[in-house]
Amino acid sequence: MFQKEQQLIEEKVKEFCKANDIALAELKWQPIPFSGEWGFATSFFQTAANEAKLGRGSKLPVPQKAQEIAEQVKAQLGSVAGISHIEAVKGYLNVYFKTSEYAGRVVEEVLSNGIEFGRGAAKAETVMVEYAQPNTHHSFHIGHARNTILGEVLARLVEFAGFKTIRASYPGDLGLGVITVMWIYEKLYKGQEPAGVHERGQWLLKLYVEANQLLEKKENETPEQTAQREAYEAERREMYRKWDAGDEYVRELWRVTREWSLEELREVLHMLDVKMDVWFYESEVDEPSKVIVDELIAKNIADDERPSGGAVIVKIDEKLGLTKEKYRTNVILRRDGTTLYLTKDLALAKVKFEQYHVDRSIYVVDSRQALHLQQAFAILKLWGFPQSEKCHHLGYGFVSLPEGAMSSRKGRVVLFKEVYDEAVKRVLSVNAEKSVEIAPDEREQIAQQIGLGALVYSMLSVDNNKDIVFDINEALSFDGRTGPYIQNAHVRANSILKKAGSVMSATFDYDLTKQEIELIEQMSQFPQKVQQAAEEYRPLVMAMYAYDLANAFHSFYHAVPVLQNDDEKVKNARLRLVAAAKQVVANALRLLDIQSPDVM
């Protein structure tokens, strides 16, 4: 926002240090919170430390040397257009702006850039974010929603920060769980599937629960029950064998039932405004991963112990030369020739790096898989992929219910669609009383925006590493740190602007209230928060910022007269401030995958 002034000062600092043979460290600028004036600052501590290492100049301690350099630099800078004054304090160079100019610059920067305000400069790296990847033959529950929302928001953040971004999904469509649903469908329910996309996806979950009940050993089981259960198990295993052998009938049954799950997943992603760029499937990397095992053996990364009845393993710590156990030893191919999750993750990474030219790969996977992914990254390093250093696991905590942990096997889950429908229903019941002037179809759309916003924000307002006890009543509360509270800031700003009719140009050369100062302060931080959230891979940074921004606007709304102000100059300035605030709230909400209603 103030790059021109910053660059000019940097050039003068560099000229001075070069002329005086001072080993200048990189200048890292930080904003100075408002304390009568706004500004930005940089430290000379690293420069002083550099000088000390080289044994140059006076042998002052680093803090005093940093202050000496700051004072010398300040003396050389002279006046800079737009700058109120410059100070050298405790080794820092503090640069201050005229308050009216800073406020006007922030507001005009927002209004001139609109939806692009806060976007970072284009960066040279390509990032792939992998998320929204539930197993097929189940239904999309609230735990899957946390994964999908975290991944989509992170993708939006890194993209807006300037990275080329590829969104990827890797659904698990293999394994005994998949075969279990196919088995019971074929045996008891073929042709009875519901017609609706969500109904059919949810029905598959019910089949999975029922199948597990039939296949699990029961207490005090009779010989007849045991025989029946074992017969069922034999049928299931035989179907798995046929699938693995490429049996045409079983494979077609698998494709048809898999598509039902994928249709539901695509519909949920559409509801969440998630557009995947790439779809990987576990079944597609199974065979290629076996080829990779041979390559790792040939490169002496993996050890083949099959001749002695063992498996193919990677002694990761030994191969990395580590003396203490960290990654342990991993199996990448069982002795029967079947692959593991790790094998397929390696195959998928190879595709990412070689086919999609990914520089950074972010895996949105629950925290329980932390060691597994660290092992995968370590093997990728042994394999020679430099991108292994920029593979990142965005872990997230478990989602449970007030009554306990969720379990697909037992059918104790909260389905996303059910929560969404309940949220919309509750919002409609409240709005029916408050918004009688809004047409029914528009009211429905607003309810969807608010209900989904409440649900999405409930997944983002908790640190991704922490577990969530999902309580629908808390998620749908419109008070405190909630999506609707932030959306309401946008609504209030829109209401003021609609009543005003037009927003004239204006300046801010009057005494700003503390609420105006706080709102301008929050708005000015948006570009920095975008970069921070993207670089730290932390959607929570933007979620917290959006709340703080909304809170600042609500305080302004309640305390500062806008349309009622008799001074036209002040009124126009405040209207521009409201317009700018509305834009930044909308930008923040968009990055959080939350819509910005104009009324509610």
GROMACS .gro file of N, CA and C in nm, residues 135-231:
model
  291
  135ASN      N    1  -1.360  -4.158   0.137
  135ASN     CA    2  -1.372  -4.288   0.071
  135ASN      C    3  -1.506  -4.297   0.001
  136THR      N    4  -1.509  -4.365  -0.112
  136THR     CA    5  -1.636  -4.385  -0.182
  136THR      C    6  -1.718  -4.492  -0.109
  137HIS      N    7  -1.842  -4.508  -0.152
  137HIS     CA    8  -1.935  -4.606  -0.095
  137HIS      C    9  -1.968  -4.573   0.052
  138HIS      N   10  -1.953  -4.443   0.086
  138HIS     CA   11  -1.996  -4.391   0.216
  138HIS      C   12  -2.079  -4.266   0.185
  139SER      N   13  -2.106  -4.185   0.286
  139SER     CA   14  -2.174  -4.058   0.261
  139SER      C   15  -2.095  -3.946   0.326
  140PHE      N   16  -2.111  -3.825   0.275
  140PHE     CA   17  -2.032  -3.709   0.315
  140PHE      C   18  -2.080  -3.658   0.451
  141HIS      N   19  -1.996  -3.675   0.555
  141HIS     CA   20  -2.037  -3.632   0.689
  141HIS      C   21  -1.962  -3.506   0.732
  142ILE      N   22  -1.990  -3.463   0.853
  142ILE     CA   23  -1.939  -3.334   0.900
  142ILE      C   24  -1.787  -3.335   0.915
  143GLY      N   25  -1.728  -3.452   0.941
  143GLY     CA   26  -1.582  -3.463   0.945
  143GLY      C   27  -1.521  -3.439   0.808
  144HIS      N   28  -1.584  -3.493   0.703
  144HIS     CA   29  -1.540  -3.466   0.566
  144HIS      C   30  -1.552  -3.317   0.535
  145ALA      N   31  -1.656  -3.254   0.591
  145ALA     CA   32  -1.676  -3.111   0.567
  145ALA      C   33  -1.560  -3.030   0.623
  146ARG      N   34  -1.509  -3.069   0.740
  146ARG     CA   35  -1.396  -2.995   0.797
  146ARG      C   36  -1.275  -3.004   0.703
  147ASN      N   37  -1.247  -3.123   0.654
  147ASN     CA   38  -1.137  -3.142   0.561
  147ASN      C   39  -1.155  -3.055   0.437
  148THR      N   40  -1.273  -3.060   0.378
  148THR     CA   41  -1.300  -2.989   0.252
  148THR      C   42  -1.292  -2.839   0.271
  149ILE      N   43  -1.350  -2.789   0.379
  149ILE     CA   44  -1.350  -2.644   0.404
  149ILE      C   45  -1.209  -2.593   0.430
  150LEU      N   46  -1.133  -2.665   0.512
  150LEU     CA   47  -0.994  -2.624   0.538
  150LEU      C   48  -0.914  -2.621   0.408
  151GLY      N   49  -0.931  -2.725   0.326
  151GLY     CA   50  -0.856  -2.732   0.201
  151GLY      C   51  -0.893  -2.622   0.103
  152GLU      N   52  -1.022  -2.598   0.089
  152GLU     CA   53  -1.067  -2.496  -0.006
  152GLU      C   54  -1.022  -2.357   0.038
  153VAL      N   55  -1.032  -2.327   0.167
  153VAL     CA   56  -0.992  -2.195   0.216
  153VAL      C   57  -0.841  -2.177   0.199
  154LEU      N   58  -0.764  -2.282   0.229
  154LEU     CA   59  -0.620  -2.272   0.209
  154LEU      C   60  -0.587  -2.251   0.062
  155ALA      N   61  -0.656  -2.321  -0.027
  155ALA     CA   62  -0.634  -2.304  -0.171
  155ALA      C   63  -0.665  -2.160  -0.213
  156ARG      N   64  -0.774  -2.105  -0.160
  156ARG     CA   65  -0.808  -1.965  -0.194
  156ARG      C   66  -0.703  -1.869  -0.142
  157LEU      N   67  -0.651  -1.897  -0.025
  157LEU     CA   68  -0.551  -1.808   0.036
  157LEU      C   69  -0.420  -1.810  -0.042
  158VAL      N   70  -0.368  -1.929  -0.074
  158VAL     CA   71  -0.240  -1.934  -0.144
  158VAL      C   72  -0.254  -1.878  -0.286
  159GLU      N   73  -0.370  -1.900  -0.346
  159GLU     CA   74  -0.395  -1.845  -0.480
  159GLU      C   75  -0.399  -1.693  -0.475
  160PHE      N   76  -0.471  -1.638  -0.377
  160PHE     CA   77  -0.483  -1.492  -0.364
  160PHE      C   78  -0.350  -1.430  -0.323
  161ALA      N   79  -0.267  -1.507  -0.253
  161ALA     CA   80  -0.135  -1.457  -0.212
  161ALA      C   81  -0.038  -1.449  -0.329
  162GLY      N   82  -0.076  -1.510  -0.445
  162GLY     CA   83   0.007  -1.496  -0.563
  162GLY      C   84   0.061  -1.624  -0.621
  163PHE      N   85   0.033  -1.739  -0.558
  163PHE     CA   86   0.083  -1.866  -0.608
  163PHE      C   87  -0.011  -1.923  -0.715
  164LYS      N   88   0.045  -1.985  -0.818
  164LYS     CA   89  -0.038  -2.065  -0.908
  164LYS      C   90  -0.085  -2.185  -0.827
  165THR      N   91  -0.216  -2.209  -0.824
  165THR     CA   92  -0.272  -2.307  -0.733
  165THR      C   93  -0.353  -2.412  -0.808
  166ILE      N   94  -0.327  -2.538  -0.773
  166ILE     CA   95  -0.401  -2.651  -0.832
  166ILE      C   96  -0.475  -2.722  -0.720
  167ARG      N   97  -0.607  -2.737  -0.736
  167ARG     CA   98  -0.688  -2.808  -0.637
  167ARG      C   99  -0.701  -2.954  -0.680
  168ALA      N  100  -0.673  -3.045  -0.589
  168ALA     CA  101  -0.675  -3.187  -0.622
  168ALA      C  102  -0.751  -3.267  -0.518
  169SER      N  103  -0.826  -3.367  -0.566
  169SER     CA  104  -0.897  -3.460  -0.477
  169SER      C  105  -0.847  -3.601  -0.505
  170TYR      N  106  -0.834  -3.679  -0.398
  170TYR     CA  107  -0.780  -3.816  -0.409
  170TYR      C  108  -0.871  -3.911  -0.330
  171PRO      N  109  -0.992  -3.938  -0.382
  171PRO     CA  110  -1.084  -4.025  -0.308
  171PRO      C  111  -1.033  -4.169  -0.300
  172GLY      N  112  -1.056  -4.231  -0.185
  172GLY     CA  113  -1.022  -4.371  -0.169
  172GLY      C  114  -1.134  -4.458  -0.225
  173ASP      N  115  -1.107  -4.528  -0.336
  173ASP     CA  116  -1.211  -4.609  -0.398
  173ASP      C  117  -1.172  -4.756  -0.404
  174LEU      N  118  -1.082  -4.796  -0.312
  174LEU     CA  119  -1.036  -4.934  -0.304
  174LEU      C  120  -1.056  -4.987  -0.163
  175GLY      N  121  -1.039  -5.117  -0.147
  175GLY     CA  122  -1.031  -5.173  -0.014
  175GLY      C  123  -1.153  -5.251   0.030
  176LEU      N  124  -1.138  -5.313   0.146
  176LEU     CA  125  -1.243  -5.402   0.197
  176LEU      C  126  -1.372  -5.327   0.229
  177GLY      N  127  -1.360  -5.200   0.275
  177GLY     CA  128  -1.480  -5.122   0.304
  177GLY      C  129  -1.566  -5.102   0.181
  178VAL      N  130  -1.501  -5.075   0.067
  178VAL     CA  131  -1.573  -5.059  -0.060
  178VAL      C  132  -1.640  -5.190  -0.099
  179ILE      N  133  -1.567  -5.299  -0.089
  179ILE     CA  134  -1.620  -5.431  -0.125
  179ILE      C  135  -1.737  -5.469  -0.034
  180THR      N  136  -1.729  -5.428   0.092
  180THR     CA  137  -1.835  -5.460   0.189
  180THR      C  138  -1.970  -5.406   0.141
  181VAL      N  139  -1.972  -5.281   0.093
  181VAL     CA  140  -2.096  -5.221   0.045
  181VAL      C  141  -2.142  -5.289  -0.084
  182MET      N  142  -2.048  -5.318  -0.172
  182MET     CA  143  -2.083  -5.387  -0.297
  182MET      C  144  -2.144  -5.525  -0.269
  183TRP      N  145  -2.086  -5.592  -0.169
  183TRP     CA  146  -2.133  -5.728  -0.136
  183TRP      C  147  -2.278  -5.726  -0.088
  184ILE      N  148  -2.311  -5.639   0.008
  184ILE     CA  149  -2.447  -5.639   0.062
  184ILE      C  150  -2.547  -5.586  -0.042
  185TYR      N  151  -2.503  -5.491  -0.123
  185TYR     CA  152  -2.591  -5.441  -0.229
  185TYR      C  153  -2.626  -5.554  -0.325
  186GLU      N  154  -2.526  -5.625  -0.370
  186GLU     CA  155  -2.546  -5.735  -0.465
  186GLU      C  156  -2.631  -5.846  -0.405
  187LYS      N  157  -2.611  -5.872  -0.277
  187LYS     CA  158  -2.679  -5.985  -0.213
  187LYS      C  159  -2.822  -5.955  -0.176
  188LEU      N  160  -2.848  -5.833  -0.122
  188LEU     CA  161  -2.979  -5.806  -0.063
  188LEU      C  162  -3.055  -5.688  -0.124
  189TYR      N  163  -2.988  -5.595  -0.191
  189TYR     CA  164  -3.055  -5.469  -0.226
  189TYR      C  165  -3.043  -5.426  -0.371
  190LYS      N  166  -2.994  -5.512  -0.458
  190LYS     CA  167  -2.972  -5.469  -0.595
  190LYS      C  168  -3.102  -5.423  -0.660
  191GLY      N  169  -3.096  -5.304  -0.724
  191GLY     CA  170  -3.213  -5.248  -0.790
  191GLY      C  171  -3.305  -5.169  -0.699
  192GLN      N  172  -3.272  -5.160  -0.568
  192GLN     CA  173  -3.360  -5.091  -0.473
  192GLN      C  174  -3.307  -4.951  -0.437
  193GLU      N  175  -3.203  -4.904  -0.506
  193GLU     CA  176  -3.141  -4.777  -0.470
  193GLU      C  177  -3.235  -4.660  -0.494
  194PRO      N  178  -3.233  -4.558  -0.405
  194PRO     CA  179  -3.315  -4.437  -0.424
  194PRO      C  180  -3.268  -4.360  -0.547
  195ALA      N  181  -3.352  -4.270  -0.595
  195ALA     CA  182  -3.321  -4.195  -0.717
  195ALA      C  183  -3.237  -4.070  -0.690
  196GLY      N  184  -3.261  -4.002  -0.577
  196GLY     CA  185  -3.195  -3.875  -0.550
  196GLY      C  186  -3.046  -3.890  -0.524
  197VAL      N  187  -2.967  -3.790  -0.564
  197VAL     CA  188  -2.821  -3.796  -0.548
  197VAL      C  189  -2.782  -3.809  -0.401
  198HIS      N  190  -2.835  -3.722  -0.314
  198HIS     CA  191  -2.800  -3.727  -0.171
  198HIS      C  192  -2.861  -3.850  -0.106
  199GLU      N  193  -2.984  -3.881  -0.142
  199GLU     CA  194  -3.052  -3.997  -0.082
  199GLU      C  195  -2.976  -4.126  -0.113
  200ARG      N  196  -2.925  -4.135  -0.235
  200ARG     CA  197  -2.855  -4.257  -0.274
  200ARG      C  198  -2.719  -4.267  -0.203
  201GLY      N  199  -2.650  -4.153  -0.193
  201GLY     CA  200  -2.522  -4.154  -0.120
  201GLY      C  201  -2.541  -4.191   0.025
  202GLN      N  202  -2.644  -4.137   0.087
  202GLN     CA  203  -2.671  -4.166   0.228
  202GLN      C  204  -2.716  -4.312   0.246
  203TRP      N  205  -2.784  -4.365   0.147
  203TRP     CA  206  -2.831  -4.503   0.150
  203TRP      C  207  -2.711  -4.599   0.151
  204LEU      N  208  -2.605  -4.566   0.077
  204LEU     CA  209  -2.485  -4.649   0.076
  204LEU      C  210  -2.425  -4.661   0.216
  205LEU      N  211  -2.428  -4.550   0.291
  205LEU     CA  212  -2.377  -4.555   0.428
  205LEU      C  213  -2.460  -4.651   0.513
  206LYS      N  214  -2.593  -4.648   0.494
  206LYS     CA  215  -2.680  -4.739   0.570
  206LYS      C  216  -2.649  -4.885   0.535
  207LEU      N  217  -2.620  -4.912   0.409
  207LEU     CA  218  -2.583  -5.047   0.369
  207LEU      C  219  -2.452  -5.089   0.436
  208TYR      N  220  -2.358  -4.996   0.446
  208TYR     CA  221  -2.229  -5.024   0.509
  208TYR      C  222  -2.248  -5.061   0.656
  209VAL      N  223  -2.335  -4.987   0.724
  209VAL     CA  224  -2.362  -5.015   0.865
  209VAL      C  225  -2.426  -5.152   0.880
  210GLU      N  226  -2.527  -5.180   0.798
  210GLU     CA  227  -2.596  -5.309   0.806
  210GLU      C  228  -2.502  -5.424   0.773
  211ALA      N  229  -2.416  -5.407   0.675
  211ALA     CA  230  -2.322  -5.512   0.638
  211ALA      C  231  -2.228  -5.544   0.753
  212ASN      N  232  -2.178  -5.441   0.820
  212ASN     CA  233  -2.088  -5.465   0.933
  212ASN      C  234  -2.160  -5.537   1.047
  213GLN      N  235  -2.287  -5.507   1.066
  213GLN     CA  236  -2.364  -5.579   1.169
  213GLN      C  237  -2.376  -5.727   1.134
  214LEU      N  238  -2.393  -5.757   1.006
  214LEU     CA  239  -2.403  -5.897   0.964
  214LEU      C  240  -2.270  -5.970   0.974
  215LEU      N  241  -2.159  -5.897   0.957
  215LEU     CA  242  -2.027  -5.960   0.950
  215LEU      C  243  -1.952  -5.964   1.083
  216GLU      N  244  -1.998  -5.885   1.181
  216GLU     CA  245  -1.929  -5.881   1.310
  216GLU      C  246  -1.973  -5.996   1.400
  217LYS      N  247  -1.876  -6.050   1.472
  217LYS     CA  248  -1.905  -6.159   1.565
  217LYS      C  249  -1.985  -6.106   1.683
  218LYS      N  250  -2.088  -6.182   1.722
  218LYS     CA  251  -2.176  -6.138   1.831
  218LYS      C  252  -2.149  -6.218   1.958
  219GLU      N  253  -2.185  -6.157   2.068
  219GLU     CA  254  -2.173  -6.229   2.196
  219GLU      C  255  -2.272  -6.345   2.199
  220ASN      N  256  -2.230  -6.456   2.259
  220ASN     CA  257  -2.317  -6.574   2.273
  220ASN      C  258  -2.375  -6.619   2.139
  221GLU      N  259  -2.289  -6.613   2.037
  221GLU     CA  260  -2.331  -6.650   1.903
  221GLU      C  261  -2.362  -6.800   1.896
  222THR      N  262  -2.474  -6.836   1.832
  222THR     CA  263  -2.509  -6.978   1.815
  222THR      C  264  -2.427  -7.036   1.700
  223PRO      N  265  -2.412  -7.168   1.694
  223PRO     CA  266  -2.339  -7.231   1.582
  223PRO      C  267  -2.399  -7.194   1.448
  224GLU      N  268  -2.531  -7.181   1.442
  224GLU     CA  269  -2.596  -7.143   1.316
  224GLU      C  270  -2.557  -7.000   1.275
  225GLN      N  271  -2.555  -6.911   1.375
  225GLN     CA  272  -2.517  -6.772   1.347
  225GLN      C  273  -2.371  -6.762   1.303
  226THR      N  274  -2.287  -6.841   1.367
  226THR     CA  275  -2.146  -6.842   1.330
  226THR      C  276  -2.128  -6.889   1.185
  227ALA      N  277  -2.198  -6.998   1.151
  227ALA     CA  278  -2.188  -7.051   1.016
  227ALA      C  279  -2.236  -6.950   0.913
  228GLN      N  280  -2.346  -6.880   0.947
  228GLN     CA  281  -2.400  -6.778   0.856
  228GLN      C  282  -2.301  -6.663   0.837
  229ARG      N  283  -2.244  -6.617   0.949
  229ARG     CA  284  -2.149  -6.506   0.942
  229ARG      C  285  -2.025  -6.544   0.861
  230GLU      N  286  -1.977  -6.663   0.884
  230GLU     CA  287  -1.858  -6.708   0.811
  230GLU      C  288  -1.887  -6.725   0.662
  231ALA      N  289  -2.010  -6.766   0.629
  231ALA     CA  290  -2.048  -6.778   0.489
  231ALA      C  291  -2.052  -6.641   0.423
   0.00000   0.00000   0.00000
